[in-house]
Coordinates of C-alpha atoms in Angstrom, one line a residue:
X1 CA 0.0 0.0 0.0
X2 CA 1.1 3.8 -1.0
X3 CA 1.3 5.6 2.6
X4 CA -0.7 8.6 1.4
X5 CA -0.9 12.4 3.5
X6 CA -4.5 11.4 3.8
X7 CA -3.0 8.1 5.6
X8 CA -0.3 10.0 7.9
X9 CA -2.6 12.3 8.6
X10 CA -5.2 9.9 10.4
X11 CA -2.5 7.9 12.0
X12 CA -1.3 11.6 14.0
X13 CA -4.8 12.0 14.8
X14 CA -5.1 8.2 16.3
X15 CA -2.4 8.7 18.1
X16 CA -3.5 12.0 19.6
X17 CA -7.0 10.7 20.4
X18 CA -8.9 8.4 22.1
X19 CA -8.2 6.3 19.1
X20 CA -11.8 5.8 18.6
X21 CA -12.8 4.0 14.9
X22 CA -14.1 6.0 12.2
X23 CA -15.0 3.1 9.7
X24 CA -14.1 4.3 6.8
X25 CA -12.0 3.5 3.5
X26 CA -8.9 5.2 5.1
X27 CA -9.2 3.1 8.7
X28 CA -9.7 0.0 6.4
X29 CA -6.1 0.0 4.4
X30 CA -3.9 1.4 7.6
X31 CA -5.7 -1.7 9.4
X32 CA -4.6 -3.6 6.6
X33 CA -1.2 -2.4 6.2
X34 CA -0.6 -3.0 10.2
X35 CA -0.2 0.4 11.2
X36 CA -3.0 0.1 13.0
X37 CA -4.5 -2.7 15.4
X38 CA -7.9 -2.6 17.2
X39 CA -8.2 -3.1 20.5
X40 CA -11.3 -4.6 22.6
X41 CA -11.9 -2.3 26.4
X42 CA -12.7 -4.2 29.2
X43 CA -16.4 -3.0 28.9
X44 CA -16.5 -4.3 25.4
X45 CA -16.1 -1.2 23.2
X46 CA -13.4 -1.4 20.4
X47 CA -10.7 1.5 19.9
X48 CA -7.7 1.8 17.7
X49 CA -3.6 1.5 18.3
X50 CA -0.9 3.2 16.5
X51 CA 1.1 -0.1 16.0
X52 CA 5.1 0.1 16.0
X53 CA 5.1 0.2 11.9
X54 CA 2.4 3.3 12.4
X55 CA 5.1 4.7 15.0
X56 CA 8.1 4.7 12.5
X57 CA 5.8 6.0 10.1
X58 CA 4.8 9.1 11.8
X59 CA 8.5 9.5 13.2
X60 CA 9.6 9.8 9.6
X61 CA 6.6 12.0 8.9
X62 CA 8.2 14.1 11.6
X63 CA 11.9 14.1 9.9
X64 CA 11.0 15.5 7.3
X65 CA 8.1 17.9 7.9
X66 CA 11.3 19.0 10.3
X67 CA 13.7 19.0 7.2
X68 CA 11.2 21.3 5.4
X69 CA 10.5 23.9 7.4
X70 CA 12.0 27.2 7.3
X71 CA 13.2 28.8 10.5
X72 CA 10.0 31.0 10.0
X73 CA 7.9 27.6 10.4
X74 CA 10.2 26.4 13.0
X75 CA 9.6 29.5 15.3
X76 CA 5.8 29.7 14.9
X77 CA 5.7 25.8 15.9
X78 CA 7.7 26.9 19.1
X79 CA 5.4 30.0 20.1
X80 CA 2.5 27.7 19.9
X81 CA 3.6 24.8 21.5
X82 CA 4.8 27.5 24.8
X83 CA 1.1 28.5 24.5
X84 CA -0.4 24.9 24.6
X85 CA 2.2 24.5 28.1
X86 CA 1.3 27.6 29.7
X87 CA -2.6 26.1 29.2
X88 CA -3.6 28.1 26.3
X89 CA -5.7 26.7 23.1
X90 CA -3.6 27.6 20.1
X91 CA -4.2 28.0 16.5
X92 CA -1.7 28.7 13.6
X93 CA -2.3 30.6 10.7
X94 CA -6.1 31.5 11.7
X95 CA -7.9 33.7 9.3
X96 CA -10.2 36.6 11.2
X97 CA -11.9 39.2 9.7
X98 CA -11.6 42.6 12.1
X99 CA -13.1 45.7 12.2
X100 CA -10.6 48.8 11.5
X101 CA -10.9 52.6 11.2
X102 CA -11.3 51.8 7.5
X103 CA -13.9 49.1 7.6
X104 CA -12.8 45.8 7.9
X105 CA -9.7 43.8 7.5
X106 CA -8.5 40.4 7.7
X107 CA -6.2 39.3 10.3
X108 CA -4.1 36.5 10.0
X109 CA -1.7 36.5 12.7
X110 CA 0.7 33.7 13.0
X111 CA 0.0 32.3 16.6
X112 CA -3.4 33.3 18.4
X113 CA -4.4 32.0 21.7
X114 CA -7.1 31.7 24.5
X115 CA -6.9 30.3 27.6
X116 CA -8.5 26.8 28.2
X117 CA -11.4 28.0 30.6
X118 CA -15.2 27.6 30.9
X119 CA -16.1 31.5 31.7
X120 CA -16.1 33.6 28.8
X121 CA -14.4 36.9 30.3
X122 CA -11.4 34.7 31.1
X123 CA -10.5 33.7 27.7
X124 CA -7.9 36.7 27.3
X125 CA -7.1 36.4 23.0
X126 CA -3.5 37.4 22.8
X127 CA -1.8 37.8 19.2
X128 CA 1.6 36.4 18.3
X129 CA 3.6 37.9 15.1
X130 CA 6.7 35.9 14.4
X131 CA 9.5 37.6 12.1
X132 CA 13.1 36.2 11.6
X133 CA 14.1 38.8 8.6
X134 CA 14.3 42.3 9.6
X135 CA 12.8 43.1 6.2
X136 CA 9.8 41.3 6.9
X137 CA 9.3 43.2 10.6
X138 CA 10.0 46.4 9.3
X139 CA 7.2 46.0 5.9
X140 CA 5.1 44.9 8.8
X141 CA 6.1 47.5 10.8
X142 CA 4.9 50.4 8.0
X143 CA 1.5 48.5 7.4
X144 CA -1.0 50.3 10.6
X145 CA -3.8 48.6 9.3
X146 CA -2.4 45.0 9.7
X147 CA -1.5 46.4 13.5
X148 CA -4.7 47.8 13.9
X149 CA -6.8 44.4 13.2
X150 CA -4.4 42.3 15.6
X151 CA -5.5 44.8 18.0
X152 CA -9.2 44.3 17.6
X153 CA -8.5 40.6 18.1
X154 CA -6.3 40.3 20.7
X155 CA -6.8 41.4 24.0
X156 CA -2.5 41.6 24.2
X157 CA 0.0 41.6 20.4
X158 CA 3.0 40.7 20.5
X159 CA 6.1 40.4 17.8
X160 CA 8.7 37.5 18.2
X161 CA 11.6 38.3 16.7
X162 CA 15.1 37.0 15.9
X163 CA 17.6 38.2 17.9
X164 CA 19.7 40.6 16.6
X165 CA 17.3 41.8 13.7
X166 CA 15.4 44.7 15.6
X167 CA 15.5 46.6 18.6
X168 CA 12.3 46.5 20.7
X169 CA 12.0 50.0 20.9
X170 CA 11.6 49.8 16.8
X171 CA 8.5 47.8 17.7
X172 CA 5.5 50.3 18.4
X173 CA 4.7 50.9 21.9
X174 CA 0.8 49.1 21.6
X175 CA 2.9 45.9 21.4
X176 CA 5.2 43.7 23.0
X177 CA 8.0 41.9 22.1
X178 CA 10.1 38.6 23.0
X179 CA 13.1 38.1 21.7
X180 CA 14.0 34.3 20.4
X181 CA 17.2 32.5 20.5
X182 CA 17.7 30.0 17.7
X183 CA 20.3 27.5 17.4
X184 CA 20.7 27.0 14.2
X185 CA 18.5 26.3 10.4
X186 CA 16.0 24.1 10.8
X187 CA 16.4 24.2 14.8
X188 CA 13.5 25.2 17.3
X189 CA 14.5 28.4 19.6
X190 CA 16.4 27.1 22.9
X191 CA 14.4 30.2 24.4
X192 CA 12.0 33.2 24.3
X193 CA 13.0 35.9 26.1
X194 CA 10.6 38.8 27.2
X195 CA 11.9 42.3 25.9
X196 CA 8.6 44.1 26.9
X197 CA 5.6 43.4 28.3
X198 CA 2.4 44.0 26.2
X199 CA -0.4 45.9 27.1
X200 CA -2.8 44.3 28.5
X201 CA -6.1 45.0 27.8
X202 CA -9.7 43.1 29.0
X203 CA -11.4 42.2 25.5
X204 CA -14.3 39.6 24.7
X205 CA -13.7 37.3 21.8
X206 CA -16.2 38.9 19.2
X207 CA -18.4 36.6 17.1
X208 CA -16.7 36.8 13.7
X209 CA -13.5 35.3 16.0
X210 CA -15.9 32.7 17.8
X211 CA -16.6 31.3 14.3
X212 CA -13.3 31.0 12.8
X213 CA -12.4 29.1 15.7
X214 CA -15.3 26.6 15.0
X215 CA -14.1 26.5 11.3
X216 CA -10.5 25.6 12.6
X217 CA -8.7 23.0 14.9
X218 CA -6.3 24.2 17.9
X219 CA -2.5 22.7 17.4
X220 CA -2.5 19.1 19.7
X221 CA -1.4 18.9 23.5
X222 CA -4.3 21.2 25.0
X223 CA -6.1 18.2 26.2
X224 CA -5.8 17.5 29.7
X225 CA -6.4 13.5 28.9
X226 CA -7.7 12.4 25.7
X227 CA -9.1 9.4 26.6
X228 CA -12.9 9.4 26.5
X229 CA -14.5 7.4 29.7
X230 CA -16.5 3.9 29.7
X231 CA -20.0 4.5 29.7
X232 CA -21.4 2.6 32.8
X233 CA -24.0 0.1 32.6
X234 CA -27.2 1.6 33.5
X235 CA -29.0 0.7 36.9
X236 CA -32.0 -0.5 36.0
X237 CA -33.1 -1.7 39.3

């Protein structure tokens, strides 16, 4: 059997999950191939396992979505993973349209957060702009409308830069910055340093943001434990 992206890509999402079955065409041929295995509960339902083959297969999956990414990629994965730890839901790349001076704009910020909480006032939607070319922060830097709908998302923006491409005070004063030591091409940052502090400022998540974040799918590790609980058998008595 070809291994397919459609194929990798439900094998990372078994071994995220529950592994609950889907039943499908997809299921059917990783079964098949071994890189799956089904597995009976002790109350009888059936779930899936990675097998070892499935393990080598998304460890090589990793190697080389690794090898590809550019140290742009490599920075944005680190920004939201120190999200996910600090117990924030995370989303890369999300698409958001925002209301600015000039009507409305589309912000696409590269990490955007909430925290993982049940009361809506709590949620606190900070922004996260990653640049590792100075060129790149200071084109941002000249575009006010770009700044302006980050701020209408976010209740704090920030600008993660490379070290040694900026000064914070070149960053405007509505935002913060960290400052990101990276090893190397290809390498995550050994660590994210705080230059200055961003405003804070209280902000509900406005509708058009609620529904992007249905449309999308936070980046994995925000569960607190995946694994769904047996349904007990009902007292009938």
């Amino acid at each position: 059997m070809q291994i397919t992206v459609v194929h990798r890509r439900r094998l990372r999402e078994v071994y995220r999950s529950a592994g609950w079955p889907s039943q499908d065409g997809v299921e059917i041929e990783l079964l098949a191939a071994g890189l799956l295995a089904r597995e009976r509960g002790p109350l009888g339902h059936e779930t899936l396992r990675v097998t070892d083959a499935g393990i080598a297969v998304l460890a090589e999956t990793l190697q080389k979505n690794r090898a590809a990414r550019s140290p742009h990629e490599d920075l944005v994965e680190a920004v939201a993973e120190a999200m996910t730890r600090a117990g924030r839901l995370a989303w890369r790349g999300l698409a958001v349209r925002a209301k600015v001076a000039t009507g409305w704009a589309m912000a696409m910020p590269d990490v955007f957060s909430i925290r993982h909480t049940s009361v809506e006032a709590y949620v606190e939607p900070v922004v996260h702009e990653i640049k590792v070319q100075r060129g790149d922060l200071l084109a941002d830097l000249r575009r006010p409308t770009k700044r302006e709908a980050y701020l209408q998302i976010g209740g704090e923006c920030w600008y993660v830069i490379r070290r040694g491409i900026a000064e914070p005070d070149e960053v405007p004063p509505e935002c913060g910055v960290m400052v990101a030591d990276v090893a190397g091409h290809d390498a995550l940052p050994v660590r994210l340093e705080v230059a200055r502090a961003a405003p804070k400022r209280p902000m509900r998540v406005a509708f058009p943001t609620w529904m992007a974040l249905a449309r999308a799918t936070p980046i994995a590790g925000w569960r607190l434990d995946d694994a769904q609980p047996g349904l007990a058998p009902i007292d009938t008595s």
